[in-house]
Amino acid sequence: MAKIKSLNDLRNMQSDLQAKINLRERADHPESMVQIKVGMATSGIASGAKEVFNYLSEELQKRNIDAIVTQTGDMGYCFAEPTIEVTLPGQEPIVFGYVNIAKAKEIIDKYIMNGELVEGIIPKNYKTID
Amino acid sequence: MASYKYHILVCGGTGCHSSQSNVIAERLNEIIADKHLENDVKVVASGCFGFCEKGPIVKIMPDNTFYVGVKPEDADIIIAEHIIKGRKVEKLLYVDPDTKKHISDSKHMGFYQKQMRIALRNCGFIDPENIEESIARGAYEGLGKVLSDMTPAECINVVKQSGLRGRGGAGFPTGLKWELCAKNSADQKYVVCNADEGDPGAFMDRSIMEGDPHSIVEAMAICGYSIGATKGLVYIRAEYPLAIKRLQIAISQAREYGLLGKDILGSGFDFDIELRYGAGAFVCGEETALIHSMEGKRGEPTFKPPFPAVSGYLAKPTNVNNVETFANVPIIITKGAEWFASIGSEKSKGTKVFALAGQINNVGLIEVPMGTTLRDIIFEIGGGIKNGREFKAVQTGGPSGGCLTKKHLDTPIDYDSLVAAGSMMGSGGMVVMDETSCMVAIAKFYLEFTCEESCGKCSPCRIGNKRMYEILDKITKGKGKMEDLEELRNLASVIKDTALCGLGQTSPNPVLSTLDNFWDEYVEHVVDHKCRAGVCKSLMRYEIDPIKCIGCGACSRVCPQDAISGEKKMAHSIDTAKCIKCGACYEKCKFGAISIK
Ligand SMILES: Cc1cc2nc3c(=O)[nH]c(=O)nc-3n(C[C@H](O)[C@H](O)[C@H](O)COP(=O)(O)O)c2cc1C
């Protein structure tokens, strides 16, 4: 390890290292960022929810969007699996059904980045423990 | 770099560690390797989360899911359910004692709602053995700022303006202490961190060192720059092996990164830290005794003045601060004096960490803004008294403090209010008692501790405390007289006025505060030979009610003294002369026929 030579070096290092704990920092104030829950009922897993979860968390990290992507249990929309719930900061949660990777990309491109609604919204009427 | 989807934080504090949290972490890592999840999930051994009552604690981020009472075998279900299927493991969630509902996010738990973490800001958040996580979280930013943008006087001024007062007991203003030491010129000065933490039951400082050692290293360097010292010493008791290990790691990492050593951050300032080990004597927490102990002399206090700021370690100007005091410094520098001064009460700024113990539901480590009431701490954060019993007293300040009662519950916790109420802040031990505690026995317990820990150098402390102890012992055995209570007060005032150091000067406090607040209980012991809590065994008598007793003989079979006799199916009786009051018969009787008188 080369020694840190100045306050500037330290600050650069700090921002480089940020990624190491970002996941935790975000969890401290979820309200201020994009929150996505991916429904992981048995039917959801069978229909590709895991892949969607992996895609969303990796893609959002890649694009440097402050987001918390978590999995949740059965959201109660077996007919429309995989389902995801997206909450933009300061807005009501919105649930999208039949989300595959292409749809997930569309949700990021349009809804998350630009606030444009995309097709596939279903009314929210489930509960999770929290 | 792997793009982790989950961080699993496993508490690596001493408490959880002794309930096998390290095995939990190992097991999690095994399963993760087994299922090829290394790129998705990272296990972090963190510092203390504070909720020790329910340990070991495992926290899953970013969901903020808080699992309690986790065992190594639960690692499988956490991975299989939570990580793979995204389902919370309900049986490991905390159950709210009032609503009986599962709570998964720690922010919604009563224990955390009224807390505010400044000194503990990184405990339970970072891996304390990894300097990079600390740096990512902002460690050494304060040191950098001080070295590049501030003069020593400016730095001292920020600490002064923040209103920070010493967390080691007496509450002396920290900035002022630094200023006094800065004024004395010498070829060498020292910064000493007091990590002796001798109060029975206290573990605030240990948890900070275990959970966030870099905050101490950074603060000591900031102090060194401010007062003109290049050497730092941490005096830590050898009973704290984990804290020692984490500090050693932190110091060597800081050296490696150039944050300790020569020419730190290119500023020309040199500073380094060494550890010194104490053998765990309470008096060695007193700063002059501590300094003597570090010099290899007997751990005995000397008269002040001269204060350490004038003549301390090796007769050089020395600044001694407590661990928690130091832990507040870096964030005061980065966030500013106004920010810190906006928290707390008028004369006590910031927060205070307490080790909550005794007959309370949520035993653990808490941090609250100064000015929070005892009621909020005991009933909101602490979850009230165990087993639905009645609150009786709370002891703050350890052997130097006092016992407060119901009428003090709305006292805001700060240095001055506690002293006004007859106790003191001390270092942050807080022991809650219910009706099963005898206040005379409590006073005796603390005096026994003082007698054992008194170094013996001055006679008021050595002899006076012993005499007080003997009187208390007499009272608990039913042999006290009313004059004895008077004598206790006389002795107490002489000891307070004449003892050499803080140990003796404060040792009568537990006795005085119980005399003031629980006078009736003393009188009962003396006049009625009665201990209402049933603690003083000499004053207790077990009796069998001949009407309720059916003569089953269960009691006589468990009696280790053969003190119970009686015909089969006839009422039994206890021979009080033989009875040792062990309570075995009382526990055994199914008919409620045995009572304590
Ligand atoms: C008997 C006795 C024991 C003490 N034990 C400790 C201790 O364990 N830790 C501590 O920080 N201060 C302890 N102190 C207080 C120290 O003497 C000193 O005031 C303190 O370390 C100064 O740091 P602060 O200004 O940051 O509180 C003790 C004092 C006395 C009289």
mmCIF file of C-alpha atoms in Angstrom, chain B residues 58-268:
data_model
loop_
_atom_site.group_PDB
_atom_site.id
_atom_site.type_symbol
_atom_site.label_atom_id
_atom_site.label_comp_id
_atom_site.label_asym_id
_atom_site.label_seq_id
_atom_site.Cartn_x
_atom_site.Cartn_y
_atom_site.Cartn_z
ATOM 1 C CA VAL B 58 -27.333 -10.615 12.053
ATOM 2 C CA LYS B 59 -28.420 -7.739 9.859
ATOM 3 C CA ILE B 60 -29.111 -8.016 6.146
ATOM 4 C CA MET B 61 -28.504 -5.001 3.960
ATOM 5 C CA PRO B 62 -29.940 -3.269 1.985
ATOM 6 C CA ASP B 63 -33.261 -4.597 3.339
ATOM 7 C CA ASN B 64 -32.269 -3.556 6.872
ATOM 8 C CA THR B 65 -33.610 -6.865 8.131
ATOM 9 C CA PHE B 66 -32.604 -7.419 11.739
ATOM 10 C CA TYR B 67 -32.341 -11.041 12.853
ATOM 11 C CA VAL B 68 -32.013 -11.750 16.566
ATOM 12 C CA GLY B 69 -30.866 -14.726 18.644
ATOM 13 C CA VAL B 70 -29.215 -16.295 15.606
ATOM 14 C CA LYS B 71 -27.477 -19.647 15.969
ATOM 15 C CA PRO B 72 -24.832 -21.115 13.682
ATOM 16 C CA GLU B 73 -27.333 -23.632 12.280
ATOM 17 C CA ASP B 74 -29.619 -20.751 11.229
ATOM 18 C CA ALA B 75 -27.053 -19.779 8.583
ATOM 19 C CA ASP B 76 -28.602 -22.329 6.214
ATOM 20 C CA ILE B 77 -32.108 -20.953 6.412
ATOM 21 C CA ILE B 78 -30.921 -17.343 6.121
ATOM 22 C CA ILE B 79 -29.205 -18.112 2.837
ATOM 23 C CA ALA B 80 -31.847 -20.518 1.520
ATOM 24 C CA GLU B 81 -34.831 -18.338 2.353
ATOM 25 C CA HIS B 82 -33.756 -14.726 2.630
ATOM 26 C CA ILE B 83 -30.917 -14.554 0.138
ATOM 27 C CA ILE B 84 -32.068 -17.056 -2.437
ATOM 28 C CA LYS B 85 -35.837 -16.804 -2.242
ATOM 29 C CA GLY B 86 -36.168 -13.308 -0.828
ATOM 30 C CA ARG B 87 -38.350 -14.399 2.077
ATOM 31 C CA LYS B 88 -37.757 -13.119 5.548
ATOM 32 C CA VAL B 89 -37.077 -15.785 8.134
ATOM 33 C CA GLU B 90 -39.931 -15.027 10.478
ATOM 34 C CA LYS B 91 -38.684 -17.121 13.378
ATOM 35 C CA LEU B 92 -35.537 -15.003 13.600
ATOM 36 C CA LEU B 93 -37.286 -11.646 13.548
ATOM 37 C CA TYR B 94 -37.719 -9.561 16.676
ATOM 38 C CA VAL B 95 -41.180 -9.787 18.200
ATOM 39 C CA ASP B 96 -42.531 -6.561 19.638
ATOM 40 C CA PRO B 97 -43.409 -7.396 23.238
ATOM 41 C CA ASP B 98 -46.502 -5.166 23.218
ATOM 42 C CA THR B 99 -48.078 -5.832 19.847
ATOM 43 C CA LYS B 100 -46.601 -9.343 19.487
ATOM 44 C CA LYS B 101 -45.905 -8.439 15.863
ATOM 45 C CA HIS B 102 -42.731 -9.300 14.014
ATOM 46 C CA ILE B 103 -40.547 -6.303 13.303
ATOM 47 C CA SER B 104 -38.013 -6.687 10.574
ATOM 48 C CA ASP B 105 -36.545 -3.189 10.188
ATOM 49 C CA SER B 106 -34.560 -2.145 13.242
ATOM 50 C CA LYS B 107 -35.654 1.467 12.706
ATOM 51 C CA HIS B 108 -39.124 0.458 13.827
ATOM 52 C CA MET B 109 -37.985 -1.157 17.064
ATOM 53 C CA GLY B 110 -38.665 0.697 20.319
ATOM 54 C CA PHE B 111 -35.082 0.012 21.308
ATOM 55 C CA TYR B 112 -33.720 2.141 18.462
ATOM 56 C CA GLN B 113 -36.384 4.795 17.994
ATOM 57 C CA LYS B 114 -35.204 7.250 20.633
ATOM 58 C CA GLN B 115 -31.523 6.613 20.092
ATOM 59 C CA MET B 116 -29.091 8.804 18.236
ATOM 60 C CA ARG B 117 -25.729 7.450 17.262
ATOM 61 C CA ILE B 118 -22.767 9.804 17.150
ATOM 62 C CA ALA B 119 -20.023 8.095 19.155
ATOM 63 C CA LEU B 120 -21.332 4.734 17.952
ATOM 64 C CA ARG B 121 -21.892 6.006 14.388
ATOM 65 C CA ASN B 122 -19.841 3.267 12.780
ATOM 66 C CA CYS B 123 -20.369 0.461 15.290
ATOM 67 C CA GLY B 124 -22.377 -2.275 13.659
ATOM 68 C CA PHE B 125 -21.937 -0.667 10.266
ATOM 69 C CA ILE B 126 -18.369 -1.254 9.175
ATOM 70 C CA ASP B 127 -15.853 -4.034 9.416
ATOM 71 C CA PRO B 128 -13.572 -2.631 12.141
ATOM 72 C CA GLU B 129 -10.602 -4.627 10.891
ATOM 73 C CA ASN B 130 -10.737 -3.044 7.454
ATOM 74 C CA ILE B 131 -9.407 0.503 7.208
ATOM 75 C CA GLU B 132 -10.852 0.911 3.726
ATOM 76 C CA GLU B 133 -14.400 0.601 5.034
ATOM 77 C CA SER B 134 -13.588 3.230 7.655
ATOM 78 C CA ILE B 135 -12.121 5.562 5.045
ATOM 79 C CA ALA B 136 -15.143 5.043 2.816
ATOM 80 C CA ARG B 137 -17.256 6.085 5.766
ATOM 81 C CA GLY B 138 -15.235 9.282 6.224
ATOM 82 C CA ALA B 139 -12.529 8.292 8.703
ATOM 83 C CA TYR B 140 -9.413 10.512 8.720
ATOM 84 C CA GLU B 141 -11.262 13.252 6.853
ATOM 85 C CA GLY B 142 -11.254 15.243 10.102
ATOM 86 C CA LEU B 143 -7.529 14.718 10.571
ATOM 87 C CA GLY B 144 -6.910 15.708 6.958
ATOM 88 C CA LYS B 145 -8.974 18.845 7.348
ATOM 89 C CA VAL B 146 -7.189 19.855 10.551
ATOM 90 C CA LEU B 147 -3.727 19.258 9.080
ATOM 91 C CA SER B 148 -4.339 21.073 5.806
ATOM 92 C CA ASP B 149 -6.729 23.870 6.695
ATOM 93 C CA MET B 150 -6.529 24.651 10.391
ATOM 94 C CA THR B 151 -4.057 25.894 12.966
ATOM 95 C CA PRO B 152 -3.876 24.061 16.283
ATOM 96 C CA ALA B 153 -5.628 26.995 17.949
ATOM 97 C CA GLU B 154 -8.443 26.897 15.396
ATOM 98 C CA CYS B 155 -8.911 23.207 15.995
ATOM 99 C CA ILE B 156 -9.040 23.679 19.760
ATOM 100 C CA ASN B 157 -11.548 26.427 19.225
ATOM 101 C CA VAL B 158 -13.871 24.140 17.272
ATOM 102 C CA VAL B 159 -13.749 21.571 20.071
ATOM 103 C CA LYS B 160 -14.415 24.337 22.603
ATOM 104 C CA GLN B 161 -17.323 25.769 20.627
ATOM 105 C CA SER B 162 -18.890 22.328 20.247
ATOM 106 C CA GLY B 163 -19.408 22.154 24.003
ATOM 107 C CA LEU B 164 -17.954 18.630 24.186
ATOM 108 C CA ARG B 165 -17.332 17.563 27.793
ATOM 109 C CA GLY B 166 -15.335 14.555 28.994
ATOM 110 C CA ARG B 167 -17.230 11.273 28.919
ATOM 111 C CA GLY B 168 -14.945 9.583 31.469
ATOM 112 C CA GLY B 169 -16.853 10.814 34.470
ATOM 113 C CA ALA B 170 -16.249 14.353 35.576
ATOM 114 C CA GLY B 171 -17.450 16.123 32.445
ATOM 115 C CA PHE B 172 -14.571 18.583 32.135
ATOM 116 C CA PRO B 173 -14.794 20.695 28.932
ATOM 117 C CA THR B 174 -12.558 18.962 26.395
ATOM 118 C CA GLY B 175 -11.516 22.014 24.378
ATOM 119 C CA LEU B 176 -10.455 23.829 27.523
ATOM 120 C CA LYS B 177 -8.389 20.834 28.611
ATOM 121 C CA TRP B 178 -6.622 20.798 25.238
ATOM 122 C CA GLU B 179 -5.978 24.513 25.465
ATOM 123 C CA LEU B 180 -4.396 24.188 28.910
ATOM 124 C CA CYS B 181 -2.072 21.486 27.641
ATOM 125 C CA ALA B 182 -1.275 23.393 24.434
ATOM 126 C CA LYS B 183 -0.111 26.377 26.474
ATOM 127 C CA ASN B 184 2.611 24.452 28.267
ATOM 128 C CA SER B 185 5.696 24.238 26.146
ATOM 129 C CA ALA B 186 7.958 21.220 26.420
ATOM 130 C CA ASP B 187 10.279 19.149 24.221
ATOM 131 C CA GLN B 188 7.776 16.292 24.360
ATOM 132 C CA LYS B 189 4.066 16.103 25.159
ATOM 133 C CA TYR B 190 1.722 13.133 25.254
ATOM 134 C CA VAL B 191 -1.834 12.295 24.304
ATOM 135 C CA VAL B 192 -3.292 9.556 26.476
ATOM 136 C CA CYS B 193 -6.500 7.678 25.815
ATOM 137 C CA ASN B 194 -8.082 6.344 28.993
ATOM 138 C CA ALA B 195 -9.470 2.935 28.063
ATOM 139 C CA ASP B 196 -9.396 1.486 31.542
ATOM 140 C CA GLU B 197 -13.192 1.347 31.906
ATOM 141 C CA GLY B 198 -13.338 0.003 35.422
ATOM 142 C CA ASP B 199 -16.999 0.564 36.372
ATOM 143 C CA PRO B 200 -18.638 -2.773 37.044
ATOM 144 C CA GLY B 201 -20.960 -3.630 34.167
ATOM 145 C CA ALA B 202 -19.741 -0.899 31.811
ATOM 146 C CA PHE B 203 -18.770 -1.750 28.242
ATOM 147 C CA MET B 204 -19.257 1.482 26.291
ATOM 148 C CA ASP B 205 -15.582 2.127 25.648
ATOM 149 C CA ARG B 206 -14.866 -1.483 24.849
ATOM 150 C CA SER B 207 -17.615 -1.491 22.224
ATOM 151 C CA ILE B 208 -16.329 1.676 20.585
ATOM 152 C CA MET B 209 -12.800 0.289 20.367
ATOM 153 C CA GLU B 210 -14.073 -3.023 19.045
ATOM 154 C CA GLY B 211 -16.496 -1.505 16.564
ATOM 155 C CA ASP B 212 -14.723 1.640 15.372
ATOM 156 C CA PRO B 213 -11.058 1.723 16.432
ATOM 157 C CA HIS B 214 -10.061 4.184 13.703
ATOM 158 C CA SER B 215 -12.162 6.916 15.284
ATOM 159 C CA ILE B 216 -9.892 6.731 18.355
ATOM 160 C CA VAL B 217 -6.688 6.661 16.317
ATOM 161 C CA GLU B 218 -7.849 9.656 14.283
ATOM 162 C CA ALA B 219 -9.010 11.650 17.316
ATOM 163 C CA MET B 220 -5.747 11.090 19.166
ATOM 164 C CA ALA B 221 -3.815 12.385 16.170
ATOM 165 C CA ILE B 222 -6.096 15.445 15.976
ATOM 166 C CA CYS B 223 -5.496 16.046 19.680
ATOM 167 C CA GLY B 224 -1.743 15.592 19.196
ATOM 168 C CA TYR B 225 -1.699 18.218 16.448
ATOM 169 C CA SER B 226 -3.750 20.601 18.593
ATOM 170 C CA ILE B 227 -1.635 20.410 21.723
ATOM 171 C CA GLY B 228 1.720 19.853 20.047
ATOM 172 C CA ALA B 229 2.299 16.204 20.934
ATOM 173 C CA THR B 230 3.809 13.576 18.674
ATOM 174 C CA LYS B 231 3.204 10.566 20.855
ATOM 175 C CA GLY B 232 -0.031 8.895 21.857
ATOM 176 C CA LEU B 233 -0.600 6.146 24.384
ATOM 177 C CA VAL B 234 -3.728 4.071 24.914
ATOM 178 C CA TYR B 235 -4.017 2.695 28.428
ATOM 179 C CA ILE B 236 -6.229 -0.358 28.061
ATOM 180 C CA ARG B 237 -7.002 -3.177 30.440
ATOM 181 C CA ALA B 238 -5.613 -6.559 29.481
ATOM 182 C CA GLU B 239 -9.088 -8.093 29.996
ATOM 183 C CA TYR B 240 -10.115 -6.542 26.695
ATOM 184 C CA PRO B 241 -8.328 -8.848 24.249
ATOM 185 C CA LEU B 242 -10.654 -8.205 21.309
ATOM 186 C CA ALA B 243 -10.479 -4.417 21.705
ATOM 187 C CA ILE B 244 -6.688 -4.680 21.964
ATOM 188 C CA LYS B 245 -6.504 -6.743 18.807
ATOM 189 C CA ARG B 246 -8.732 -4.355 16.843
ATOM 190 C CA LEU B 247 -6.741 -1.323 18.028
ATOM 191 C CA GLN B 248 -3.479 -2.997 17.080
ATOM 192 C CA ILE B 249 -4.821 -3.766 13.627
ATOM 193 C CA ALA B 250 -6.139 -0.220 13.249
ATOM 194 C CA ILE B 251 -2.823 1.336 14.312
ATOM 195 C CA SER B 252 -0.768 -0.793 11.963
ATOM 196 C CA GLN B 253 -3.157 -0.149 9.049
ATOM 197 C CA ALA B 254 -3.065 3.580 9.757
ATOM 198 C CA ARG B 255 0.737 3.468 9.654
ATOM 199 C CA GLU B 256 0.679 1.542 6.425
ATOM 200 C CA TYR B 257 -1.600 4.142 4.802
ATOM 201 C CA GLY B 258 0.511 7.008 6.117
ATOM 202 C CA LEU B 259 -2.149 8.202 8.538
ATOM 203 C CA LEU B 260 0.174 7.656 11.483
ATOM 204 C CA GLY B 261 3.944 8.053 11.467
ATOM 205 C CA LYS B 262 6.098 10.740 9.916
ATOM 206 C CA ASP B 263 4.826 13.631 7.821
ATOM 207 C CA ILE B 264 1.155 12.658 7.917
ATOM 208 C CA LEU B 265 -0.648 13.610 4.676
ATOM 209 C CA GLY B 266 2.343 15.668 3.662
ATOM 210 C CA SER B 267 1.744 18.177 6.443
ATOM 211 C CA GLY B 268 5.027 17.723 8.256
#
